[in-house]
Each structure stands twice: as structure tokens, then as C-alpha cells.
Amino acid sequence: MQQTRTITVGAVLSLAVLLLAGCTAADSGGRTVAEVTATGAERATTGDIDSPADEQGTVTRVDYPTEYDGDAIRKHALVYTPAGYDQDGTDRYDIVYLMHGAGGNADSWLGRTGDDPTRLQNLLDNMIEDDRIDPVIVVTPTFYPDDDSSMDLHYAGELDRQFHVELENDLMPAVESRFRTYATTADADGFRASRDHRAFGGFSMGGVTTWYTFINDLDTFRYFMPMAGDSWAIADSGGLVEPERTAAQLDRVARQSGFGKGDYRILASVGGSDGTIGQMQPQVDEMREFPDSFDDSNLRFTIDAGGGHDDDSFLQQLHTSIQQIF
């Protein structure tokens, strides 16, 4: 299961961009970041993130079989269910799949089962308790095949590229056959019929995974939250090095899907002091050149003012975006 890990020019550029935190780019039309930024919801408070809610959800580990490089392996994901979730009840729940960045793993945001609530769980618990969002199931998987959470961005990008196969065939059936989502059957037909109740999001390389999910799984997901990560489908760091071709590909995917603009929504975001703004902004600007597929109604780009490439900004971005889905 050894795999060659080569850093490409695009990956090197990605690392360089990360070091340029705080730089502001303008597109060919002369627009600045502020002029292409959607107005987000109010910011999460320290209490939202650091203080446990009175009513807390539960985190469950789900193990499932999958394949990597031709070998059968076992992986796991963590599943957050909200306070009051009743497996034997009649209620069904929207579901969000949330992917970590390079160097992370399935436990990065929800911890290990039995631990005290993490900051992500606190945020979800508090938002649900305050009726800012409806009760929701959140899944945190990993694109890594094993415990080697390499920071090699090209390697992570290749895993991102392949992840949709595992997502469709292994992870979604394992989770949605067990928990009360809107999928009445845990197969392709059930997932397509319930796509209005399913979202995918991710931060950094998890944002890259999110764009791949849009490309490959638009028939089973309606909402997408790429945070601090551009599309690498055309090239590593495609939003920086090939923004026009990257946007054109996403337009083709949208047009060929058979869905209208009102049938999908992208909530893109990035920290204002995060160097990956230089990758995301050119891509979003070029996507807006395809108004038959993307406009302000279904493509929103939010800047977390002063936010960096870190967990604090991830939680702020999620706080804003998750209130605009479902």
C-alpha cells in the first residue's frame, strides 16, 4: 500500500500562498475581496464555542469496510447526533458530512467517543439549543486510508480526488442505514431522493474534497460548504493557477447535471487573513462569469474578517454557512 508522494508545482504554490496570509487580490475586473464578499450571519461568541450547552448531543463511532489501492481496509467516522435524537422515534434529520484538512483525521473535530464535548460539538449544541439551526446529524470522516496523516498536499489532493467513491459506496450506506436521515433506503436511489437534506463541507484540503463532491455527487448533495480550499480537479491549487478552466469545469458539471440554479447552493468562505483567499477569490470570480449556473442566489462567498488558516476561523465560517442551508 505504499504510494509515491511527489510535491507538484501546484502544491508548492499552495504552500507559498499559505505563507502570504493577509494578502488581498483583485480579479481582472478590478474588484476587491470586499466587493465579492457576501454578508454573513453574526459571529459566533466565545461562549458558543468554548462553553458546553445545557442540552448536549452524542458522538458515536461508526466503523466501515472500504478499499484503498486495491486492498480491503477498515476505517471509521464519528457521527454527532443532536440532543433528543431518538433512534426509535419518527423524526428524520438533515445530515452534514464535514471533512478535515491535511494532517487531520476523523477524530480531529469531534474527539473520541466518551470525551468531553469538543469546540465543534459545543458550537452545534449551542446553535441547536438557541434555535439558530434545526437539529442536524454531522459526520466527520477522513480521506486518509490509515494513521499516516501526511502533510504532503499533493498526496492529500489525490486522496481527495478518490474520496467520492468511498463516500458513495461505503461511508454513506454505513452511516445512513444506521441513523435517521431522510434517506428511506441507504442506496443510490434513496440518496438521490433525499439530496435536499444533505450537505458536504470541509476546511482547507477538506474544502478541496468539497469541490470534488460537487463534481461527482451533485445528484445526492444539494449544499456545499468549501472553506479555505479551492478546486484541484484541473490542477493542484486550481483556483490560483487555472481559475478560468476550473470555473469552466464546474459550470459544465452544473449544466450537465440537469439541475437548475435553485437546486444547489455553494457557501464558500475563507478567513480574511488566510493566504488561501488568493486561491478561492479568483475561482469564485471566474465562476460568476457563468451566470446560467452561478449567481448570488446559489454561490455565496463570505470572508471571516481577520480570520486565519486555523480552527478558530473554521468554526466562525461554519457558524455562518450552516445557517444558510436546509
mmCIF file of C-alpha atoms in Angstrom:
data_model
loop_
_atom_site.group_PDB
_atom_site.id
_atom_site.type_symbol
_atom_site.label_atom_id
_atom_site.label_comp_id
_atom_site.label_asym_id
_atom_site.label_seq_id
_atom_site.Cartn_x
_atom_site.Cartn_y
_atom_site.Cartn_z
ATOM 1 C CA MET A 1 0.000 0.000 0.000
ATOM 2 C CA GLN A 2 2.959 2.269 -0.489
ATOM 3 C CA GLN A 3 2.309 5.261 -2.679
ATOM 4 C CA THR A 4 4.710 7.735 -4.240
ATOM 5 C CA ARG A 5 4.223 11.185 -2.781
ATOM 6 C CA THR A 6 5.547 13.896 -5.049
ATOM 7 C CA ILE A 7 5.053 17.586 -4.443
ATOM 8 C CA THR A 8 3.949 19.244 -7.695
ATOM 9 C CA VAL A 9 4.420 22.862 -8.697
ATOM 10 C CA GLY A 10 0.782 23.495 -7.789
ATOM 11 C CA ALA A 11 1.249 22.090 -4.297
ATOM 12 C CA VAL A 12 4.350 24.207 -3.794
ATOM 13 C CA LEU A 13 2.361 27.239 -4.879
ATOM 14 C CA SER A 14 -0.333 26.269 -2.382
ATOM 15 C CA LEU A 15 2.209 26.247 0.424
ATOM 16 C CA ALA A 16 3.540 29.589 -0.737
ATOM 17 C CA VAL A 17 0.060 31.067 -0.703
ATOM 18 C CA LEU A 18 -0.472 29.859 2.851
ATOM 19 C CA LEU A 19 2.575 31.871 3.868
ATOM 20 C CA LEU A 20 1.135 35.011 2.313
ATOM 21 C CA ALA A 21 -1.628 35.442 4.877
ATOM 22 C CA GLY A 22 -3.226 38.840 4.728
ATOM 23 C CA CYS A 23 -2.562 39.497 1.028
ATOM 24 C CA THR A 24 -5.526 40.954 -0.895
ATOM 25 C CA ALA A 25 -6.013 40.024 -4.531
ATOM 26 C CA ALA A 26 -8.097 41.649 -7.230
ATOM 27 C CA ASP A 27 -9.554 39.912 -10.257
ATOM 28 C CA SER A 28 -9.218 41.049 -13.861
ATOM 29 C CA GLY A 29 -12.248 43.285 -13.431
ATOM 30 C CA GLY A 30 -10.553 45.191 -10.634
ATOM 31 C CA ARG A 31 -12.926 44.019 -7.909
ATOM 32 C CA THR A 32 -11.515 43.679 -4.408
ATOM 33 C CA VAL A 33 -12.224 40.986 -1.882
ATOM 34 C CA ALA A 34 -14.767 43.145 -0.069
ATOM 35 C CA GLU A 35 -16.781 43.655 -3.268
ATOM 36 C CA VAL A 36 -17.235 39.940 -3.856
ATOM 37 C CA THR A 37 -17.898 39.043 -0.225
ATOM 38 C CA ALA A 38 -21.400 38.079 0.883
ATOM 39 C CA THR A 39 -22.630 39.393 4.223
ATOM 40 C CA GLY A 40 -22.551 36.554 6.737
ATOM 41 C CA ALA A 41 -24.596 35.909 9.869
ATOM 42 C CA GLU A 42 -23.424 37.373 13.180
ATOM 43 C CA ARG A 43 -20.229 35.866 14.528
ATOM 44 C CA ALA A 44 -20.169 33.005 16.970
ATOM 45 C CA THR A 45 -19.371 34.062 20.512
ATOM 46 C CA THR A 46 -16.688 32.632 22.742
ATOM 47 C CA GLY A 47 -19.462 31.005 24.744
ATOM 48 C CA ASP A 48 -20.865 29.325 21.621
ATOM 49 C CA ILE A 49 -17.543 27.614 21.018
ATOM 50 C CA ASP A 50 -15.953 27.147 24.427
ATOM 51 C CA SER A 51 -18.950 26.604 26.741
ATOM 52 C CA PRO A 52 -20.923 23.345 26.735
ATOM 53 C CA ALA A 53 -24.648 23.707 26.137
ATOM 54 C CA ASP A 54 -27.225 22.641 28.702
ATOM 55 C CA GLU A 55 -28.534 20.065 26.245
ATOM 56 C CA GLN A 56 -25.726 18.112 24.599
ATOM 57 C CA GLY A 57 -25.667 15.784 21.638
ATOM 58 C CA THR A 58 -23.948 12.435 21.408
ATOM 59 C CA VAL A 59 -20.896 11.329 19.405
ATOM 60 C CA THR A 60 -20.837 7.758 18.062
ATOM 61 C CA ARG A 61 -18.068 5.944 16.225
ATOM 62 C CA VAL A 62 -19.044 4.123 13.018
ATOM 63 C CA ASP A 63 -16.601 1.585 11.568
ATOM 64 C CA TYR A 64 -16.986 0.510 7.958
ATOM 65 C CA PRO A 65 -15.133 -1.505 5.306
ATOM 66 C CA THR A 66 -13.726 0.163 2.214
ATOM 67 C CA GLU A 67 -10.815 -0.210 -0.214
ATOM 68 C CA TYR A 68 -7.549 1.595 -0.840
ATOM 69 C CA ASP A 69 -5.087 0.838 -3.608
ATOM 70 C CA GLY A 70 -6.810 -2.484 -4.267
ATOM 71 C CA ASP A 71 -6.685 -3.645 -0.637
ATOM 72 C CA ALA A 72 -9.623 -4.139 1.697
ATOM 73 C CA ILE A 73 -9.283 -1.897 4.773
ATOM 74 C CA ARG A 74 -11.419 -0.692 7.659
ATOM 75 C CA LYS A 75 -11.930 2.942 8.541
ATOM 76 C CA HIS A 76 -14.123 4.901 10.907
ATOM 77 C CA ALA A 77 -16.031 8.135 11.082
ATOM 78 C CA LEU A 78 -17.570 9.979 14.019
ATOM 79 C CA VAL A 79 -21.266 10.836 13.959
ATOM 80 C CA TYR A 80 -22.800 13.650 16.014
ATOM 81 C CA THR A 81 -26.484 13.278 16.825
ATOM 82 C CA PRO A 82 -28.290 16.197 18.484
ATOM 83 C CA ALA A 83 -29.841 16.257 21.942
ATOM 84 C CA GLY A 84 -33.184 14.485 21.853
ATOM 85 C CA TYR A 85 -32.255 12.225 18.948
ATOM 86 C CA ASP A 86 -34.301 9.027 19.206
ATOM 87 C CA GLN A 87 -33.297 6.114 17.034
ATOM 88 C CA ASP A 88 -36.729 4.565 17.620
ATOM 89 C CA GLY A 89 -38.624 7.799 17.003
ATOM 90 C CA THR A 90 -40.315 9.109 13.867
ATOM 91 C CA ASP A 91 -38.267 12.266 13.285
ATOM 92 C CA ARG A 92 -35.793 12.400 10.426
ATOM 93 C CA TYR A 93 -32.751 14.663 10.312
ATOM 94 C CA ASP A 94 -30.735 16.655 7.804
ATOM 95 C CA ILE A 95 -27.139 15.453 7.550
ATOM 96 C CA VAL A 96 -23.817 17.245 7.042
ATOM 97 C CA TYR A 97 -20.566 15.475 6.110
ATOM 98 C CA LEU A 98 -17.633 17.588 7.317
ATOM 99 C CA MET A 99 -14.053 16.919 6.185
ATOM 100 C CA HIS A 100 -10.836 17.932 7.984
ATOM 101 C CA GLY A 101 -7.734 19.392 6.334
ATOM 102 C CA ALA A 102 -4.249 17.990 5.685
ATOM 103 C CA GLY A 103 -2.774 16.335 8.754
ATOM 104 C CA GLY A 104 -6.163 15.784 10.387
ATOM 105 C CA ASN A 105 -8.233 12.685 10.908
ATOM 106 C CA ALA A 106 -11.785 11.541 11.640
ATOM 107 C CA ASP A 107 -11.379 12.455 15.330
ATOM 108 C CA SER A 108 -9.965 15.959 14.795
ATOM 109 C CA TRP A 109 -13.176 17.912 15.379
ATOM 110 C CA LEU A 110 -15.415 15.664 17.466
ATOM 111 C CA GLY A 111 -12.735 13.993 19.578
ATOM 112 C CA ARG A 112 -13.061 10.405 20.697
ATOM 113 C CA THR A 113 -16.345 8.969 21.905
ATOM 114 C CA GLY A 114 -16.680 9.442 25.645
ATOM 115 C CA ASP A 115 -14.512 12.579 25.731
ATOM 116 C CA ASP A 116 -15.809 15.940 26.921
ATOM 117 C CA PRO A 117 -17.530 17.936 24.155
ATOM 118 C CA THR A 118 -15.144 19.482 21.649
ATOM 119 C CA ARG A 119 -15.423 23.056 20.393
ATOM 120 C CA LEU A 120 -17.257 21.867 17.283
ATOM 121 C CA GLN A 121 -19.764 19.946 19.383
ATOM 122 C CA ASN A 122 -20.226 22.958 21.660
ATOM 123 C CA LEU A 123 -20.986 25.118 18.628
ATOM 124 C CA LEU A 124 -23.510 22.653 17.229
ATOM 125 C CA ASP A 125 -25.145 22.087 20.627
ATOM 126 C CA ASN A 126 -25.445 25.812 21.358
ATOM 127 C CA MET A 127 -26.775 26.704 17.913
ATOM 128 C CA ILE A 128 -29.417 23.974 18.123
ATOM 129 C CA GLU A 129 -30.328 24.904 21.701
ATOM 130 C CA ASP A 130 -30.807 28.558 20.662
ATOM 131 C CA ASP A 131 -32.851 27.595 17.551
ATOM 132 C CA ARG A 132 -30.290 29.092 15.172
ATOM 133 C CA ILE A 133 -30.270 25.796 13.280
ATOM 134 C CA ASP A 134 -32.570 22.794 13.322
ATOM 135 C CA PRO A 135 -31.291 19.588 14.917
ATOM 136 C CA VAL A 136 -28.835 18.020 12.487
ATOM 137 C CA ILE A 137 -26.599 14.958 12.163
ATOM 138 C CA VAL A 138 -22.928 15.731 11.453
ATOM 139 C CA VAL A 139 -20.408 13.164 10.198
ATOM 140 C CA THR A 140 -16.631 13.665 10.378
ATOM 141 C CA PRO A 141 -14.788 11.143 8.176
ATOM 142 C CA THR A 142 -11.221 11.150 6.844
ATOM 143 C CA PHE A 143 -9.744 10.855 3.375
ATOM 144 C CA TYR A 144 -6.584 9.184 4.725
ATOM 145 C CA PRO A 145 -6.509 5.375 4.401
ATOM 146 C CA ASP A 146 -4.526 4.839 7.601
ATOM 147 C CA ASP A 147 -2.964 6.647 10.555
ATOM 148 C CA ASP A 148 -0.351 8.374 8.369
ATOM 149 C CA SER A 149 -1.955 11.817 8.207
ATOM 150 C CA SER A 150 0.723 13.195 5.901
ATOM 151 C CA MET A 151 1.049 16.935 5.318
ATOM 152 C CA ASP A 152 2.092 16.204 1.712
ATOM 153 C CA LEU A 153 -0.541 18.307 -0.051
ATOM 154 C CA HIS A 154 -0.276 16.535 -3.414
ATOM 155 C CA TYR A 155 -0.851 13.183 -1.696
ATOM 156 C CA ALA A 156 -3.808 14.633 0.215
ATOM 157 C CA GLY A 157 -5.132 16.049 -3.062
ATOM 158 C CA GLU A 158 -5.023 12.631 -4.695
ATOM 159 C CA LEU A 159 -6.905 11.144 -1.758
ATOM 160 C CA ASP A 160 -9.448 13.963 -2.082
ATOM 161 C CA ARG A 161 -9.866 13.109 -5.762
ATOM 162 C CA GLN A 162 -10.651 9.477 -4.949
ATOM 163 C CA PHE A 163 -12.775 10.006 -1.847
ATOM 164 C CA HIS A 164 -16.115 10.254 -3.651
ATOM 165 C CA VAL A 165 -16.009 6.521 -4.429
ATOM 166 C CA GLU A 166 -15.694 5.645 -0.743
ATOM 167 C CA LEU A 167 -18.273 8.287 0.149
ATOM 168 C CA GLU A 168 -20.891 6.899 -2.236
ATOM 169 C CA ASN A 169 -20.271 3.177 -1.846
ATOM 170 C CA ASP A 170 -19.136 2.747 1.744
ATOM 171 C CA LEU A 171 -19.454 5.725 4.095
ATOM 172 C CA MET A 172 -22.944 6.967 3.244
ATOM 173 C CA PRO A 173 -24.507 3.481 3.347
ATOM 174 C CA ALA A 174 -22.782 2.717 6.658
ATOM 175 C CA VAL A 175 -23.996 5.932 8.295
ATOM 176 C CA GLU A 176 -27.419 6.411 6.755
ATOM 177 C CA SER A 177 -28.506 2.804 7.216
ATOM 178 C CA ARG A 178 -27.923 3.309 10.946
ATOM 179 C CA PHE A 179 -29.153 6.856 11.643
ATOM 180 C CA ARG A 180 -32.495 8.503 10.922
ATOM 181 C CA THR A 181 -31.739 10.696 7.918
ATOM 182 C CA TYR A 182 -34.218 11.474 5.127
ATOM 183 C CA ALA A 183 -32.865 8.565 3.076
ATOM 184 C CA THR A 184 -35.505 5.863 3.412
ATOM 185 C CA THR A 185 -33.120 3.405 1.761
ATOM 186 C CA ALA A 186 -29.338 3.543 2.106
ATOM 187 C CA ASP A 187 -28.631 3.144 -1.601
ATOM 188 C CA ALA A 188 -28.224 5.354 -4.662
ATOM 189 C CA ASP A 189 -31.980 5.743 -5.155
ATOM 190 C CA GLY A 190 -32.524 6.669 -1.519
ATOM 191 C CA PHE A 191 -29.660 9.152 -1.542
ATOM 192 C CA ARG A 192 -30.860 10.840 -4.737
ATOM 193 C CA ALA A 193 -34.399 11.136 -3.395
ATOM 194 C CA SER A 194 -33.139 12.798 -0.185
ATOM 195 C CA ARG A 195 -30.477 15.119 -1.652
ATOM 196 C CA ASP A 196 -32.320 18.246 -0.412
ATOM 197 C CA HIS A 197 -31.447 17.165 3.125
ATOM 198 C CA ARG A 198 -27.734 16.511 2.648
ATOM 199 C CA ALA A 199 -24.676 18.810 2.729
ATOM 200 C CA PHE A 200 -20.922 18.402 2.401
ATOM 201 C CA GLY A 201 -18.375 20.825 3.797
ATOM 202 C CA GLY A 202 -14.715 20.905 4.645
ATOM 203 C CA PHE A 203 -11.825 23.136 5.651
ATOM 204 C CA SER A 204 -8.511 23.539 3.777
ATOM 205 C CA MET A 205 -7.897 20.216 1.979
ATOM 206 C CA GLY A 206 -11.385 19.332 3.183
ATOM 207 C CA GLY A 207 -12.540 22.296 1.111
ATOM 208 C CA VAL A 208 -10.826 20.655 -1.851
ATOM 209 C CA THR A 209 -12.797 17.478 -1.054
ATOM 210 C CA THR A 210 -15.977 19.560 -1.057
ATOM 211 C CA TRP A 211 -15.421 20.745 -4.635
ATOM 212 C CA TYR A 212 -14.800 17.132 -5.718
ATOM 213 C CA THR A 213 -18.097 16.209 -4.053
ATOM 214 C CA PHE A 214 -19.859 18.901 -6.088
ATOM 215 C CA ILE A 215 -18.284 17.491 -9.245
ATOM 216 C CA ASN A 216 -19.077 13.840 -8.537
ATOM 217 C CA ASP A 217 -22.109 13.803 -6.249
ATOM 218 C CA LEU A 218 -24.375 16.686 -7.190
ATOM 219 C CA ASP A 219 -27.180 14.162 -7.616
ATOM 220 C CA THR A 220 -27.035 13.226 -3.908
ATOM 221 C CA PHE A 221 -25.961 16.511 -2.230
ATOM 222 C CA ARG A 222 -27.699 19.875 -2.534
ATOM 223 C CA TYR A 223 -25.497 22.044 -0.276
ATOM 224 C CA PHE A 224 -21.728 22.590 -0.307
ATOM 225 C CA MET A 225 -19.558 24.495 2.170
ATOM 226 C CA PRO A 226 -15.944 24.729 0.887
ATOM 227 C CA MET A 227 -13.932 26.619 3.491
ATOM 228 C CA ALA A 228 -10.381 27.849 2.793
ATOM 229 C CA GLY A 229 -9.970 25.424 -0.107
ATOM 230 C CA ASP A 230 -10.320 25.720 -3.888
ATOM 231 C CA SER A 231 -10.987 23.091 -6.559
ATOM 232 C CA TRP A 232 -7.983 20.966 -7.557
ATOM 233 C CA ALA A 233 -9.777 18.970 -10.258
ATOM 234 C CA ILE A 234 -7.986 20.755 -13.127
ATOM 235 C CA ALA A 235 -4.689 21.328 -11.318
ATOM 236 C CA ASP A 236 -3.309 21.451 -7.794
ATOM 237 C CA SER A 237 -4.299 24.882 -6.440
ATOM 238 C CA GLY A 238 -6.569 25.232 -9.466
ATOM 239 C CA GLY A 239 -8.269 28.357 -8.169
ATOM 240 C CA LEU A 240 -4.886 30.088 -8.256
ATOM 241 C CA VAL A 241 -3.134 28.619 -11.293
ATOM 242 C CA GLU A 242 -6.109 27.771 -13.551
ATOM 243 C CA PRO A 243 -9.133 29.771 -12.342
ATOM 244 C CA GLU A 244 -10.775 30.090 -15.771
ATOM 245 C CA ARG A 245 -10.532 26.381 -16.607
ATOM 246 C CA THR A 246 -11.538 25.433 -13.080
ATOM 247 C CA ALA A 247 -14.654 27.599 -13.241
ATOM 248 C CA ALA A 248 -15.495 26.314 -16.712
ATOM 249 C CA GLN A 249 -15.355 22.732 -15.482
ATOM 250 C CA LEU A 250 -17.670 23.499 -12.560
ATOM 251 C CA ASP A 251 -20.060 25.197 -14.993
ATOM 252 C CA ARG A 252 -20.084 22.088 -17.190
ATOM 253 C CA VAL A 253 -20.828 19.903 -14.181
ATOM 254 C CA ALA A 254 -23.746 22.126 -13.204
ATOM 255 C CA ARG A 255 -25.184 22.313 -16.734
ATOM 256 C CA GLN A 256 -24.832 18.590 -17.402
ATOM 257 C CA SER A 257 -26.405 17.638 -14.064
ATOM 258 C CA GLY A 258 -29.896 18.558 -15.227
ATOM 259 C CA PHE A 259 -30.434 20.656 -12.096
ATOM 260 C CA GLY A 260 -31.383 24.319 -12.166
ATOM 261 C CA LYS A 261 -29.657 27.083 -10.229
ATOM 262 C CA GLY A 262 -32.207 26.767 -7.462
ATOM 263 C CA ASP A 263 -31.361 23.105 -6.935
ATOM 264 C CA TYR A 264 -27.883 23.567 -5.419
ATOM 265 C CA ARG A 265 -26.151 26.114 -3.226
ATOM 266 C CA ILE A 266 -22.456 26.741 -2.584
ATOM 267 C CA LEU A 267 -21.483 28.590 0.607
ATOM 268 C CA ALA A 268 -17.787 29.298 0.004
ATOM 269 C CA SER A 269 -15.768 31.077 2.695
ATOM 270 C CA VAL A 270 -12.268 31.915 3.842
ATOM 271 C CA GLY A 271 -10.517 33.888 6.563
ATOM 272 C CA GLY A 272 -9.635 37.463 5.679
ATOM 273 C CA SER A 273 -6.021 36.896 6.785
ATOM 274 C CA ASP A 274 -5.772 33.398 5.289
ATOM 275 C CA GLY A 275 -3.444 33.121 2.309
ATOM 276 C CA THR A 276 -5.840 30.695 0.598
ATOM 277 C CA ILE A 277 -8.017 33.702 -0.179
ATOM 278 C CA GLY A 278 -5.672 34.064 -3.158
ATOM 279 C CA GLN A 279 -6.859 30.680 -4.405
ATOM 280 C CA MET A 280 -10.552 30.978 -3.622
ATOM 281 C CA GLN A 281 -11.269 34.503 -4.810
ATOM 282 C CA PRO A 282 -10.060 34.079 -8.420
ATOM 283 C CA GLN A 283 -12.037 30.849 -8.734
ATOM 284 C CA VAL A 284 -15.240 32.375 -7.356
ATOM 285 C CA ASP A 285 -14.807 35.441 -9.577
ATOM 286 C CA GLU A 286 -14.470 33.236 -12.645
ATOM 287 C CA MET A 287 -17.460 31.117 -11.596
ATOM 288 C CA ARG A 288 -19.542 34.294 -11.630
ATOM 289 C CA GLU A 289 -18.712 34.594 -15.332
ATOM 290 C CA PHE A 290 -21.138 31.680 -15.844
ATOM 291 C CA PRO A 291 -24.405 33.259 -14.643
ATOM 292 C CA ASP A 292 -26.560 30.466 -16.055
ATOM 293 C CA SER A 293 -25.003 28.189 -13.423
ATOM 294 C CA PHE A 294 -23.823 30.508 -10.638
ATOM 295 C CA ASP A 295 -25.110 33.804 -9.285
ATOM 296 C CA ASP A 296 -25.708 35.458 -5.919
ATOM 297 C CA SER A 297 -28.662 33.184 -5.216
ATOM 298 C CA ASN A 298 -26.652 29.957 -5.193
ATOM 299 C CA LEU A 299 -22.989 30.990 -4.906
ATOM 300 C CA ARG A 300 -22.068 32.961 -1.807
ATOM 301 C CA PHE A 301 -18.548 33.922 -0.816
ATOM 302 C CA THR A 302 -18.067 35.034 2.779
ATOM 303 C CA ILE A 303 -14.927 36.451 4.373
ATOM 304 C CA ASP A 304 -14.298 35.848 8.061
ATOM 305 C CA ALA A 305 -12.757 39.242 8.803
ATOM 306 C CA GLY A 306 -9.301 38.780 10.301
ATOM 307 C CA GLY A 307 -9.622 35.004 10.271
ATOM 308 C CA GLY A 308 -6.559 32.859 9.653
ATOM 309 C CA HIS A 309 -5.993 29.320 8.427
ATOM 310 C CA ASP A 310 -6.941 27.782 11.757
ATOM 311 C CA ASP A 311 -9.691 26.124 13.773
ATOM 312 C CA ASP A 312 -10.998 29.441 15.116
ATOM 313 C CA SER A 313 -11.764 30.680 11.634
ATOM 314 C CA PHE A 314 -13.109 27.286 10.563
ATOM 315 C CA LEU A 315 -15.681 27.430 13.372
ATOM 316 C CA GLN A 316 -16.645 31.007 12.501
ATOM 317 C CA GLN A 317 -17.069 30.101 8.839
ATOM 318 C CA LEU A 318 -19.124 27.042 9.697
ATOM 319 C CA HIS A 319 -21.279 29.136 12.050
ATOM 320 C CA THR A 320 -22.104 31.461 9.157
ATOM 321 C CA SER A 321 -22.596 28.879 6.421
ATOM 322 C CA ILE A 322 -24.552 26.208 8.284
ATOM 323 C CA GLN A 323 -27.305 28.747 8.973
ATOM 324 C CA GLN A 324 -27.823 29.138 5.207
ATOM 325 C CA ILE A 325 -28.526 25.502 4.344
ATOM 326 C CA PHE A 326 -31.588 23.280 4.705
#
